[in-house]
Short mmCIF file of C-alpha atoms in Angstrom, two decimals:
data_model
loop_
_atom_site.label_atom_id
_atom_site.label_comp_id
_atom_site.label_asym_id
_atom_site.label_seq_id
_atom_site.Cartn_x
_atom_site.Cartn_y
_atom_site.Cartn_z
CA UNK A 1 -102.57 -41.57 -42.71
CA UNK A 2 -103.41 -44.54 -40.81
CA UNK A 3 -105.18 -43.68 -38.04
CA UNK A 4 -103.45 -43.94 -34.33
CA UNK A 5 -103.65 -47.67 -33.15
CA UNK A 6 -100.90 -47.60 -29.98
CA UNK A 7 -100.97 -47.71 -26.82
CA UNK A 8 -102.90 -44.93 -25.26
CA UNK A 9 -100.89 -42.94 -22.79
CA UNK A 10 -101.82 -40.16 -20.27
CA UNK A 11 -105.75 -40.16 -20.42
CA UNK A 12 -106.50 -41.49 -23.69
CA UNK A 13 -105.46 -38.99 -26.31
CA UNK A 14 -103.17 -39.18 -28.77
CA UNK A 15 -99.76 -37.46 -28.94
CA UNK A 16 -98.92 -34.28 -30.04
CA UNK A 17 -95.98 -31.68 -31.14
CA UNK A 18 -96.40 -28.50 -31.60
CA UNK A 19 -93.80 -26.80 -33.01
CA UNK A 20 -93.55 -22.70 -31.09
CA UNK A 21 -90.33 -21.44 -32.98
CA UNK A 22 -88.54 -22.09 -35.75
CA UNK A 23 -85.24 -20.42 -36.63
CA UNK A 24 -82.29 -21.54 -38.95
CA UNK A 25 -80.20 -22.19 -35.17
CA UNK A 26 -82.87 -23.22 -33.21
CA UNK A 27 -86.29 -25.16 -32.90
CA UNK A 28 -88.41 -24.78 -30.03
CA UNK A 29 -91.71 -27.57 -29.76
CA UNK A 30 -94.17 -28.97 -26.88
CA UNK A 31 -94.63 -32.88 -26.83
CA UNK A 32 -97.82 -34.05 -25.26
CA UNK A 33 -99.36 -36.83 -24.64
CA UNK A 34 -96.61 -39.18 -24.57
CA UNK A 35 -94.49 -40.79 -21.59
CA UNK A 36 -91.40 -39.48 -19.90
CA UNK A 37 -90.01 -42.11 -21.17
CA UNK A 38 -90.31 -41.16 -24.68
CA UNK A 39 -89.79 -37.75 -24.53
CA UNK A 40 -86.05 -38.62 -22.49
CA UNK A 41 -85.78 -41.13 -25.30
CA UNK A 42 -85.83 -38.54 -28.03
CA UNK A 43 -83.84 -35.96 -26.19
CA UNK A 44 -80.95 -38.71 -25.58
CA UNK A 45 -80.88 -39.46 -29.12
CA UNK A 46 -80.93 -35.91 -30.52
CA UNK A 47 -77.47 -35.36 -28.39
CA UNK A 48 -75.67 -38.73 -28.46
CA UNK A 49 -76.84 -41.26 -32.07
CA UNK A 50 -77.41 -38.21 -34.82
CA UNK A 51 -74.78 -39.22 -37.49
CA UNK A 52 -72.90 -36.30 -38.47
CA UNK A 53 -69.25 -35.64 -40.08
CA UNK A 54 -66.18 -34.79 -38.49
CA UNK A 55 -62.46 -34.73 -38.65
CA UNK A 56 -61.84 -37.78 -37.55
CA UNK A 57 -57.85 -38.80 -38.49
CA UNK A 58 -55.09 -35.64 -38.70
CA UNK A 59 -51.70 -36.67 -40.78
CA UNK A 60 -48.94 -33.62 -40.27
CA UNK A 61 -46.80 -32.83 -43.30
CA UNK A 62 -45.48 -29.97 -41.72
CA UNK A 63 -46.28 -27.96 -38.09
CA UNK A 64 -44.06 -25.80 -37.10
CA UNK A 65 -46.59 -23.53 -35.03
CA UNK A 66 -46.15 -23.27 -31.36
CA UNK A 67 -48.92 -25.83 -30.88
CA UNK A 68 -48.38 -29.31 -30.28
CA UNK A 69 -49.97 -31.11 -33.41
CA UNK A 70 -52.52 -33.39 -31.44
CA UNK A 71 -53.59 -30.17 -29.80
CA UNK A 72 -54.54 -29.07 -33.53
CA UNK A 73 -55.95 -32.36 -34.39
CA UNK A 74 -58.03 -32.09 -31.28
CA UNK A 75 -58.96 -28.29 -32.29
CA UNK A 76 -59.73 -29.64 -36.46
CA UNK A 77 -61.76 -32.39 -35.07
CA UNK A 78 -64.62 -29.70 -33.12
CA UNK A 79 -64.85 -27.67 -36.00
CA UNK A 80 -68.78 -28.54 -37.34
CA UNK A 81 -68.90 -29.64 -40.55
CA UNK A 82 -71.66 -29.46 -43.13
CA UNK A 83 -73.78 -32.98 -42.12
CA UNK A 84 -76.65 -32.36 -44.07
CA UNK A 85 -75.47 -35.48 -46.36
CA UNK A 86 -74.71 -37.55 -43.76
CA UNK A 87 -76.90 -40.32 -44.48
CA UNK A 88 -75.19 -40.10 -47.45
CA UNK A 89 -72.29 -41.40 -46.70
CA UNK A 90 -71.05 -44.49 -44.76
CA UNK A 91 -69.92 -45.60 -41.42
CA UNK A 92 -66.24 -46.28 -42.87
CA UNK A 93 -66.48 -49.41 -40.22
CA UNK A 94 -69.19 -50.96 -42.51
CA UNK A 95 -67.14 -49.80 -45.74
CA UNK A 96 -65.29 -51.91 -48.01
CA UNK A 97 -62.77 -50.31 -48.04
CA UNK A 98 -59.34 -50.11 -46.20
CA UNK A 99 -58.98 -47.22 -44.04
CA UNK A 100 -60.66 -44.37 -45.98
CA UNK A 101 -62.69 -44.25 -49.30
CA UNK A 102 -64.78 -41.47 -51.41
CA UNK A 103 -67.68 -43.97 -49.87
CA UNK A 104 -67.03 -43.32 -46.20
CA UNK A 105 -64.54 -40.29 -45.89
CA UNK A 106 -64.08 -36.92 -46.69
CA UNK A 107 -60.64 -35.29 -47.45
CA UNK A 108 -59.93 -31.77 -46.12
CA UNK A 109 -56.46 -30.16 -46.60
CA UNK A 110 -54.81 -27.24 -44.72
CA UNK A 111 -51.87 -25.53 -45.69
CA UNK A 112 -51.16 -21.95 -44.60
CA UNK A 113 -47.50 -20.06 -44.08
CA UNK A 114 -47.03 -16.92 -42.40
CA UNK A 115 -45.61 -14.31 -44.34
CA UNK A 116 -46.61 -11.45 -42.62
CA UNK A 117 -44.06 -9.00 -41.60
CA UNK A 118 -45.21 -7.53 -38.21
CA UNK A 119 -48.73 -9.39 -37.11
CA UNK A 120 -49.73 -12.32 -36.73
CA UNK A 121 -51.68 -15.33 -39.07
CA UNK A 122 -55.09 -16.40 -38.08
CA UNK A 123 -55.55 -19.97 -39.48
CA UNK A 124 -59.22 -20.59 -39.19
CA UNK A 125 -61.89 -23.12 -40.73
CA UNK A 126 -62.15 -20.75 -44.37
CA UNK A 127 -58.47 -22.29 -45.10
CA UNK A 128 -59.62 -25.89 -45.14
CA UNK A 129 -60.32 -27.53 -48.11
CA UNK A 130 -62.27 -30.22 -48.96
CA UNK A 131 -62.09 -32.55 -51.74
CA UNK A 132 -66.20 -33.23 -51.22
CA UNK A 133 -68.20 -29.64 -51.87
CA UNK A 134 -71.17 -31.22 -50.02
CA UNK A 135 -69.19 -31.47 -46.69
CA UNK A 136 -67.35 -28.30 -45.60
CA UNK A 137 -66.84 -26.54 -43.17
CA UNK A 138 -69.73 -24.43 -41.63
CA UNK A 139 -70.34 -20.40 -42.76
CA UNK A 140 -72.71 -18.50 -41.58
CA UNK A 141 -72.69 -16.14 -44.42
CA UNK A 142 -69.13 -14.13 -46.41
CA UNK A 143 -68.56 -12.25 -43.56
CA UNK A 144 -67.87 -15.33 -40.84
CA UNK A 145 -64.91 -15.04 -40.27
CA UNK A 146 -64.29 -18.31 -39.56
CA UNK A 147 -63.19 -20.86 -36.57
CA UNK A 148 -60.33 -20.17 -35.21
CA UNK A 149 -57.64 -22.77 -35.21
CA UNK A 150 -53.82 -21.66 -34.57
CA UNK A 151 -52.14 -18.39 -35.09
CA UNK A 152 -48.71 -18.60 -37.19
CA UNK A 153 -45.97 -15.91 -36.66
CA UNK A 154 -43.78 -14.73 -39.80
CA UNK A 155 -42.49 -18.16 -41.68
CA UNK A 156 -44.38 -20.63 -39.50
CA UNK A 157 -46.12 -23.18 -41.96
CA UNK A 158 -49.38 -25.98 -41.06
CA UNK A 159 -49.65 -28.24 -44.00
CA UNK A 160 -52.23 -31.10 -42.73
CA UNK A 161 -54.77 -33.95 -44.59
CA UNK A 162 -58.05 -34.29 -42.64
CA UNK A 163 -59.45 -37.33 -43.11
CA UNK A 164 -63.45 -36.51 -41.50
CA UNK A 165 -65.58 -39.66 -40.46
CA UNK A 166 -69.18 -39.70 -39.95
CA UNK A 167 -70.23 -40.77 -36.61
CA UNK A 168 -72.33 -40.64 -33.27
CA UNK A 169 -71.97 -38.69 -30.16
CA UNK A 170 -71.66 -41.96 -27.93
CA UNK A 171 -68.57 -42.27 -29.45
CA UNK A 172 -67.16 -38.81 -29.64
CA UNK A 173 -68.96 -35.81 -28.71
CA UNK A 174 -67.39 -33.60 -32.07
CA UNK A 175 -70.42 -35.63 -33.42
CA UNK A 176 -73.17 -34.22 -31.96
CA UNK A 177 -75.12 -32.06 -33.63
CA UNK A 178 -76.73 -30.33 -30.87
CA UNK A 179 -75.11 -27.14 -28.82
CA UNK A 180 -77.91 -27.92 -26.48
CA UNK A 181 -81.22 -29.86 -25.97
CA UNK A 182 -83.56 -27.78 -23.11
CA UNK A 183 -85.78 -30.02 -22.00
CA UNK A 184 -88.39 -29.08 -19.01
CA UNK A 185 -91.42 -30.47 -17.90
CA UNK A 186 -94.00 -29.02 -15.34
CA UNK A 187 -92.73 -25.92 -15.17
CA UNK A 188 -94.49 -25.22 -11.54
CA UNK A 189 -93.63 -28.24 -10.08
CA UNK A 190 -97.28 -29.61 -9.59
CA UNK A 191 -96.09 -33.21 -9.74
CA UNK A 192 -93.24 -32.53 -6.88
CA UNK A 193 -90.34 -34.08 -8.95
CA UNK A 194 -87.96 -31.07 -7.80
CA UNK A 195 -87.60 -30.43 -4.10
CA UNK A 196 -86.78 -26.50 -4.09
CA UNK A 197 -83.66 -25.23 -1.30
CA UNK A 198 -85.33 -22.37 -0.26
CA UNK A 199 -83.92 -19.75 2.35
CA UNK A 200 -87.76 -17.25 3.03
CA UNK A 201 -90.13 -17.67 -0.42
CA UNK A 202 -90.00 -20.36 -2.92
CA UNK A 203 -92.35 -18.13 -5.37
CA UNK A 204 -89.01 -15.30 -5.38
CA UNK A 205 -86.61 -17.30 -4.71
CA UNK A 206 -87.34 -19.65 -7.78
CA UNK A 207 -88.74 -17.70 -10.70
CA UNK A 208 -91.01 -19.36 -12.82
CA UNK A 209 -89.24 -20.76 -16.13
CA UNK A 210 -90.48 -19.07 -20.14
CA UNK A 211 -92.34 -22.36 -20.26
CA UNK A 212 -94.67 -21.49 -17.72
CA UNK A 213 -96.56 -19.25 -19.35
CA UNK A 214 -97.55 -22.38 -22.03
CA UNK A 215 -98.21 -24.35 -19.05
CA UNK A 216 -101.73 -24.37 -16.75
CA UNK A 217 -100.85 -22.95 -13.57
CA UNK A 218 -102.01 -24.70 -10.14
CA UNK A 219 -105.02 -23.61 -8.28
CA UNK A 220 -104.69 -21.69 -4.79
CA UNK A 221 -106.19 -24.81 -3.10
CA UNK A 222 -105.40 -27.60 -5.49
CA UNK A 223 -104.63 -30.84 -3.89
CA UNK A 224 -101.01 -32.44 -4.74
CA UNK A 225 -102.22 -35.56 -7.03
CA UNK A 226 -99.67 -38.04 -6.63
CA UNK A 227 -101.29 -40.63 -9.66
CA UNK A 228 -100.66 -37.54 -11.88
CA UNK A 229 -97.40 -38.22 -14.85
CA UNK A 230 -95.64 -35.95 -16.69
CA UNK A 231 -97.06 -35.49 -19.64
CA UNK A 232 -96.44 -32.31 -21.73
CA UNK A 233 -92.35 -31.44 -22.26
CA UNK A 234 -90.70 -28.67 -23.43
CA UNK A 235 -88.03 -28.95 -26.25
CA UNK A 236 -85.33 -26.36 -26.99
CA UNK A 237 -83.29 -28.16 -29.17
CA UNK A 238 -80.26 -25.89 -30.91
CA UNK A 239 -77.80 -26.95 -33.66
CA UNK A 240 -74.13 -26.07 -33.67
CA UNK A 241 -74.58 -25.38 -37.39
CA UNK A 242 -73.49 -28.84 -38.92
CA UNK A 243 -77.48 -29.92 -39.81
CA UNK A 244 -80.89 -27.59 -39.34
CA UNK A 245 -82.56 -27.61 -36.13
CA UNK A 246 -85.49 -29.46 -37.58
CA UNK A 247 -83.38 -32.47 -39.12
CA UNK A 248 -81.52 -33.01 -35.82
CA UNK A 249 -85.45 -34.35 -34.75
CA UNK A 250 -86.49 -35.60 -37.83
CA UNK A 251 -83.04 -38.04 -37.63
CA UNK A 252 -83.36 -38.80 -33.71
CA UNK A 253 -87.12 -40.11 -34.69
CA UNK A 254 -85.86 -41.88 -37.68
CA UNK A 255 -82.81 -43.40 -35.24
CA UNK A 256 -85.44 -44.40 -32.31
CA UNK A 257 -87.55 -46.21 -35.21
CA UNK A 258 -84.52 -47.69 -36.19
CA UNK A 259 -83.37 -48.82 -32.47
CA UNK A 260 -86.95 -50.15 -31.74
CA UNK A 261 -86.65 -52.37 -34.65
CA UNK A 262 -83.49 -53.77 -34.35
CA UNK A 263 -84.79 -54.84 -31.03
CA UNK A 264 -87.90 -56.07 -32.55
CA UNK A 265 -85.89 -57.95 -35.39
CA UNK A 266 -83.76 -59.59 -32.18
CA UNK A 267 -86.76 -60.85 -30.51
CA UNK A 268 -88.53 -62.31 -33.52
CA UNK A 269 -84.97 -63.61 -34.67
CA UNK A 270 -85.21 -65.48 -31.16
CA UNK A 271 -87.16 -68.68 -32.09
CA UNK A 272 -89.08 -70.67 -29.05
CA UNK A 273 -86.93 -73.68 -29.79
CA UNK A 274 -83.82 -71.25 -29.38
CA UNK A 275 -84.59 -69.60 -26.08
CA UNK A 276 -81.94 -70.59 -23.55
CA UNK A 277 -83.35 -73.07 -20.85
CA UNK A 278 -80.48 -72.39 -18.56
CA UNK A 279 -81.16 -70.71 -15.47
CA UNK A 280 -80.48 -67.26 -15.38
CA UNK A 281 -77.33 -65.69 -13.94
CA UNK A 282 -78.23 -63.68 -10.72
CA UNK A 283 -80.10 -60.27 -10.89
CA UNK B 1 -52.99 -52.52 -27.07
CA UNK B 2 -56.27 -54.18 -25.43
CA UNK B 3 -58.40 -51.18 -25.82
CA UNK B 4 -61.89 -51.95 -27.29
CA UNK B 5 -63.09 -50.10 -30.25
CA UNK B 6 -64.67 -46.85 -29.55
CA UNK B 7 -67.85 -47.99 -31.28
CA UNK B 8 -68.00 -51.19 -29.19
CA UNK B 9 -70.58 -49.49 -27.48
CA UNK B 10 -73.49 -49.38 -29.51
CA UNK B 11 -72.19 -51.55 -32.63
CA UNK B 12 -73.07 -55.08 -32.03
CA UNK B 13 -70.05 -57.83 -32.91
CA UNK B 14 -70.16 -60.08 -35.37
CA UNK B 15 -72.43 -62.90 -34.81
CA UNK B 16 -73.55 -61.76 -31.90
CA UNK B 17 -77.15 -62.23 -30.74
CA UNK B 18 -78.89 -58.59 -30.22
CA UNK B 19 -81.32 -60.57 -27.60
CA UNK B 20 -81.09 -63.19 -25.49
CA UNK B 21 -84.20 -65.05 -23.87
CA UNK B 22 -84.10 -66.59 -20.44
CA UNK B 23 -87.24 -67.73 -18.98
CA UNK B 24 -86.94 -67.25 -14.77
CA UNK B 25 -86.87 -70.91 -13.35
CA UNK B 26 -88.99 -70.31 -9.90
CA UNK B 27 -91.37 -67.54 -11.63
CA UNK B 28 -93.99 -68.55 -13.44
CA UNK B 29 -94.41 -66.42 -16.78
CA UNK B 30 -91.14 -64.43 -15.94
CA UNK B 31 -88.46 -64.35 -18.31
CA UNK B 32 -85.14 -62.00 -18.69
CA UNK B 33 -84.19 -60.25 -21.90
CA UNK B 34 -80.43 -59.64 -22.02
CA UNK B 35 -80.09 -56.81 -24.78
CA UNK B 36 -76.72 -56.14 -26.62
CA UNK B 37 -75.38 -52.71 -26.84
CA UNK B 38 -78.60 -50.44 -25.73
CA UNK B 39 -78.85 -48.47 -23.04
CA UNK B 40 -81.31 -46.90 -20.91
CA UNK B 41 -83.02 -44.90 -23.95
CA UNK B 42 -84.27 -48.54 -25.14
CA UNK B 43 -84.67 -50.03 -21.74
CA UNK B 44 -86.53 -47.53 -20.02
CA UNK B 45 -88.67 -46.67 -23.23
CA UNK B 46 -89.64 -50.80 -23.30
CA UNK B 47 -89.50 -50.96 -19.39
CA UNK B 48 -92.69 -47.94 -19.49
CA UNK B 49 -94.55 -49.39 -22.34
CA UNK B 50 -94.67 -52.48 -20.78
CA UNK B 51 -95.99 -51.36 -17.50
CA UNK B 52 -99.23 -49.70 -19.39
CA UNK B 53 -100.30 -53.31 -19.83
CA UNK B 54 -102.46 -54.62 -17.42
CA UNK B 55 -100.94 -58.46 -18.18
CA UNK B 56 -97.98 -56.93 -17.06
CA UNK B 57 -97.11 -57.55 -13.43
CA UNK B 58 -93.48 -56.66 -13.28
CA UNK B 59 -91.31 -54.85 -15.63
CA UNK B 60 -87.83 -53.78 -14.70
CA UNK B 61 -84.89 -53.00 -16.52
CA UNK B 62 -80.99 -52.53 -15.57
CA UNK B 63 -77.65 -51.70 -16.85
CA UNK B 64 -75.42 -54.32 -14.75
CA UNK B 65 -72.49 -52.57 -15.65
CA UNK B 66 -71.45 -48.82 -16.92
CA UNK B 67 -68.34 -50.68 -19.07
CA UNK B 68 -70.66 -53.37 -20.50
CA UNK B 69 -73.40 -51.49 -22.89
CA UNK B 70 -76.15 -54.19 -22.38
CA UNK B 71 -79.23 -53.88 -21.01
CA UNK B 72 -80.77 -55.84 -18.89
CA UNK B 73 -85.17 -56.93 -18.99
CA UNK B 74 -86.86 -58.83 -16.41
CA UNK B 75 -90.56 -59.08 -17.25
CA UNK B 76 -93.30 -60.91 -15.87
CA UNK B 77 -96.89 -61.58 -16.75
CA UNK B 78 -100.07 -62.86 -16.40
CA UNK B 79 -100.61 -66.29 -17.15
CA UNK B 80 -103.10 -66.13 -20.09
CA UNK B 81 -99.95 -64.78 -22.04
CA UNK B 82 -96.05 -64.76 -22.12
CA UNK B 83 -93.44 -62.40 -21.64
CA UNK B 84 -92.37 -62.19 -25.21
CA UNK B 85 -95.79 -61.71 -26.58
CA UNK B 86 -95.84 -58.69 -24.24
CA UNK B 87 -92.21 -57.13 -25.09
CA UNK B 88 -93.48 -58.30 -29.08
CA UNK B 89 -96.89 -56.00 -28.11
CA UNK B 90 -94.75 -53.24 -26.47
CA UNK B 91 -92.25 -52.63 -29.28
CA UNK B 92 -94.81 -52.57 -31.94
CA UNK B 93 -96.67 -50.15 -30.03
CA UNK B 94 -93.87 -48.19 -29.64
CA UNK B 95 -93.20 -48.47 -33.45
CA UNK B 96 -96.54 -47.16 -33.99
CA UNK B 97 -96.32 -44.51 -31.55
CA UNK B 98 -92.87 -42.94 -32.79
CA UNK B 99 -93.96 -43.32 -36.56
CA UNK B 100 -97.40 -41.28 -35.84
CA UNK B 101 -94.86 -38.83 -33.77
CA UNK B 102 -92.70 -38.47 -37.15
CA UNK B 103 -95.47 -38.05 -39.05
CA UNK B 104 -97.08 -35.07 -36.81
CA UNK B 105 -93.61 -33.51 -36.46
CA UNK B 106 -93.81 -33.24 -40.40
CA UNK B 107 -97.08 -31.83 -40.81
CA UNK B 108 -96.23 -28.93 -37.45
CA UNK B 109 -92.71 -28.60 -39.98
CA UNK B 110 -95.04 -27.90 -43.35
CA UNK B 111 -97.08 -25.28 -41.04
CA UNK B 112 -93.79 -23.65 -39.18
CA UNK B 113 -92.24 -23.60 -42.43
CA UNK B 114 -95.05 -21.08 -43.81
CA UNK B 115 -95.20 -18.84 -40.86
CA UNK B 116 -91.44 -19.01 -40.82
CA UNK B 117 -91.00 -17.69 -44.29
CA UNK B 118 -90.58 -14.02 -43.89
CA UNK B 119 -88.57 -14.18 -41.22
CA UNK B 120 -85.67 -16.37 -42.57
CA UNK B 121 -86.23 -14.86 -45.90
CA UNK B 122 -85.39 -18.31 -47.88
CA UNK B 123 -87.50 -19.50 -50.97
CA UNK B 124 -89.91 -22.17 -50.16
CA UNK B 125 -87.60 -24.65 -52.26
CA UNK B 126 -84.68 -23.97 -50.64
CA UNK B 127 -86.75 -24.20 -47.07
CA UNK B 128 -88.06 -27.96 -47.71
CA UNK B 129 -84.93 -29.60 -49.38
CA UNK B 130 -84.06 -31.59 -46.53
CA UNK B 131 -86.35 -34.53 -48.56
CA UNK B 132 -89.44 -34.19 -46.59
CA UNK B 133 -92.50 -32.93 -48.88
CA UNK B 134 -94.59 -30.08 -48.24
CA UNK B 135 -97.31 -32.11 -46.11
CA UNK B 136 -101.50 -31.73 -47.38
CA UNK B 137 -102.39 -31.02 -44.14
CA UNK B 138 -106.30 -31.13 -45.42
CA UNK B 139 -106.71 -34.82 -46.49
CA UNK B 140 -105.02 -35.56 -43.07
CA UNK B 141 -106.62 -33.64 -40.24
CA UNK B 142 -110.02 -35.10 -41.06
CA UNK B 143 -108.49 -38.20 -40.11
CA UNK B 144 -107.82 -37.35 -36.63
CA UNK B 145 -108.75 -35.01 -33.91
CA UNK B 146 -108.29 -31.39 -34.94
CA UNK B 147 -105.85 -30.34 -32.02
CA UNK B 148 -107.71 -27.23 -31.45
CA UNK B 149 -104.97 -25.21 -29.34
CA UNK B 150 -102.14 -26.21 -32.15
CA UNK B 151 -102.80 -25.64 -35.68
CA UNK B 152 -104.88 -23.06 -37.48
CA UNK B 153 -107.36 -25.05 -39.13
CA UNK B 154 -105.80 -25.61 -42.54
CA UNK B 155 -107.47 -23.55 -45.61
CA UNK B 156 -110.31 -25.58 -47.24
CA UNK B 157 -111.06 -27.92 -44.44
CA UNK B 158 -114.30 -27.10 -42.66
CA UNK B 159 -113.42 -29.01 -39.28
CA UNK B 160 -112.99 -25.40 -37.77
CA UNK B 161 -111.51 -27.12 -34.41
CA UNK B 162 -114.00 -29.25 -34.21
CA UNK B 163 -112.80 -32.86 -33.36
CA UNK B 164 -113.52 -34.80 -36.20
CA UNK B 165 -112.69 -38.28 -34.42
CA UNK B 166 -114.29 -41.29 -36.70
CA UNK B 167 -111.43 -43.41 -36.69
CA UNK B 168 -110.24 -43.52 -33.23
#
């Protein structure tokens, strides 16, 4: 590996993750090293610009549920679907295509009827049906039950095509792959970016966070250093089961790489002759 | 109906220009770098790199407006160089700093992945099929400081937590 050429932040050294937990839900890791800037870079991208695939356009055949059918769309359209192959697959605004293609889309039917005599029909995410077996619906294991979606009473019928998109966050937040993205940084408040409401003691009144014990506690007479940065952050970063914890990062650095050059490729693209010699509008 | 597209917001039009160059009239090696459809994860990521620079002597960055998704740089440097050298400089450092980030996020995956074994109960095939090898973590920690309160010092090397720093 080529060694580490950049811009050295925070002291000199070079950054680091460490990676503290690792589950098939959840991954917990310490940045170091780096800027707040990067590290609030990362977490926006994990929850808003990781592609993943969701219902995206509902066509009803037949609803004759109690619920309205855009509140069903609405209700298809959360449901996490298996984004593992995202990259896979296109933005179906940069396909060929008109509308929807095997390129860009993925077809999903639903059609359940309620023939139960004296209880009612649970229509969850098991009855949908995709026409692609590398983007379903997510199980966690046989005996998950599913999502529900609508309950049918005896001879009420859903008979819907799904037509699921892949996209971003930014545009709709069905696409986000994260439940939630913790993200903490000096756990004791050393660099006096929180200002604590207290009513008697700040030390009972605020309990210190998990992270604390991975952090370096002040000393009893240490002076407030107001040149100190942030520089070690704390990542909780949990999937709602549509890609593994550790791909949801993986992607968000392979998106910020992405971002930084299409940036670069605008500047270089920008030619001295080329730059605008109009005064600027006001700032 | 009028309503733009719901990816207007980070997909830039056709023919658009993703930056746009002004250099300030009254300031001398200032110049303003209008940036189509980013937000602040761009601008303040540039906006901080630039400021490590010492030829830097102003760096600032804006979002005029919450229903436009541009972002706004002013920069301004010393005079043995020019604004767009620096934002050039910044963004390949940044390059260089979120590739060696990737990279170490990798290698901490290849080590989590071992210890994590037992506990998820998965073969090591199925663990790693998300396309990202299982990382020789010998060849590369003798490449770089041996962070000595992360990893276990890989079987086979002999750095031992040592910092083995030649390159840096």
């Amino acid at each position: 590996m080529e060694p580490y050429t950049g811009t050295i932040n925070s002291g000199g050294a070079k950054p680091e993750i460490k990676i503290d937990e690792l589950t098939s839900e959840r991954v917990k890791f310490i940045l170091t090293n780096t800027d707040l800037s990067m590290a609030n870079a990362l977490r926006r991208i994990m929850i808003a610009e990781v592609a993943t695939i969701a219902i995206d356009m509902v066509e009803f055949e037949l609803n004759t549920s109690v619920l309205a059918d855009e509140f069903i769309a609405h209700r298809l359209g959360l449901i996490p679907l298996d984004s593992t192959e995202a990259e896979k697959i296109k933005y179906s605004r940069e396909c060929s295509c008109q509308g929807a293609c095997k390129e860009c889309s993925v077809e999903l039917n639903l059609h359940v009827k309620c023939t139960e005599e004296d209880t009612t029909k649970d229509v969850t995410s098991r009855d949908l049906v995709s026409n692609d077996p590398r983007v379903t619906p997510i199980q966690d294991g046989l005996k998950d039950p599913g999502i529900l979606i609508a309950k049918l009473r005896k001879g009420q019928e859903i008979k819907v095509k799904c037509i699921a998109k892949k996209g971003v966050a930014k545009e709709h937040a069905k696409w986000s792959p994260c439940a939630a993205v913790a993200f903490e940084y000096d756990p004791f408040n050393k660099l006096r970016h929180a200002h604590y409401w207290i009513e008697d003691d700040e030390k009972k009144e605020w309990p210190a966070s998990k992270n604390a014990e991975k952090d370096f506690p002040p000393g009893d007479d240490e002076v407030f250093d107001f040149t100190a940065k942030p520089n070690r952050f704390y990542f909780e970063v949990e999937t709602i089961g549509s890609m593994k914890p550790e791909d949801i990062v993986m992607n968000a650095f392979k998106k910020l790489l992405e971002k930084i050059s299409s940036v670069q490729m605008g500047l270089t693209t920008n030619d001295v002759n080329a730059i605008n010699r109009e005064p600027p509008r006001e700032f | 109906m009028n309503a733009p597209d719901r990816y207007d917001l980070f997909y830039l039009p056709e023919g658009a220009k993703k930056m746009t160059i002004t250099p300030d009239p009254k300031v001398e090696n200032g110049a303003t770098f209008d940036i189509l459809r980013e937000d602040h994860t761009m601008g303040n990521l540039i906006r901080s790199k630039l400021l490590e620079e010492s030829q830097v002597t102003f760096a600032g960055y804006k979002v005029p407006h919450p229903l436009e998704h541009n972002v706004v740089l002013k920069v301004q440097t010393t005079l043995d160089t020019k604004p767009e050298m620096m934002v050039a400089k910044a963004l390949n450092d940044l390059i260089t700093e979120v590739s060696y980030l990737k990279q170490k996020f990798v290698e901490e995956l290849g080590r989590a992945r071992a210890l994590v074994i037992p506990r998820e109960q998965k073969p090591m095939e199925e663990q790693s099929q998300i396309g990202i090898p299982p990382t020789t973590t010998t060849t590369i920690t003798t490449t770089r400081e041996n962070n000595t309160h992360t990893n276990p010092p890989p079987a086979g090397s002999n750095t031992g937590g040592v910092a083995v720093d030649m390159d840096f």
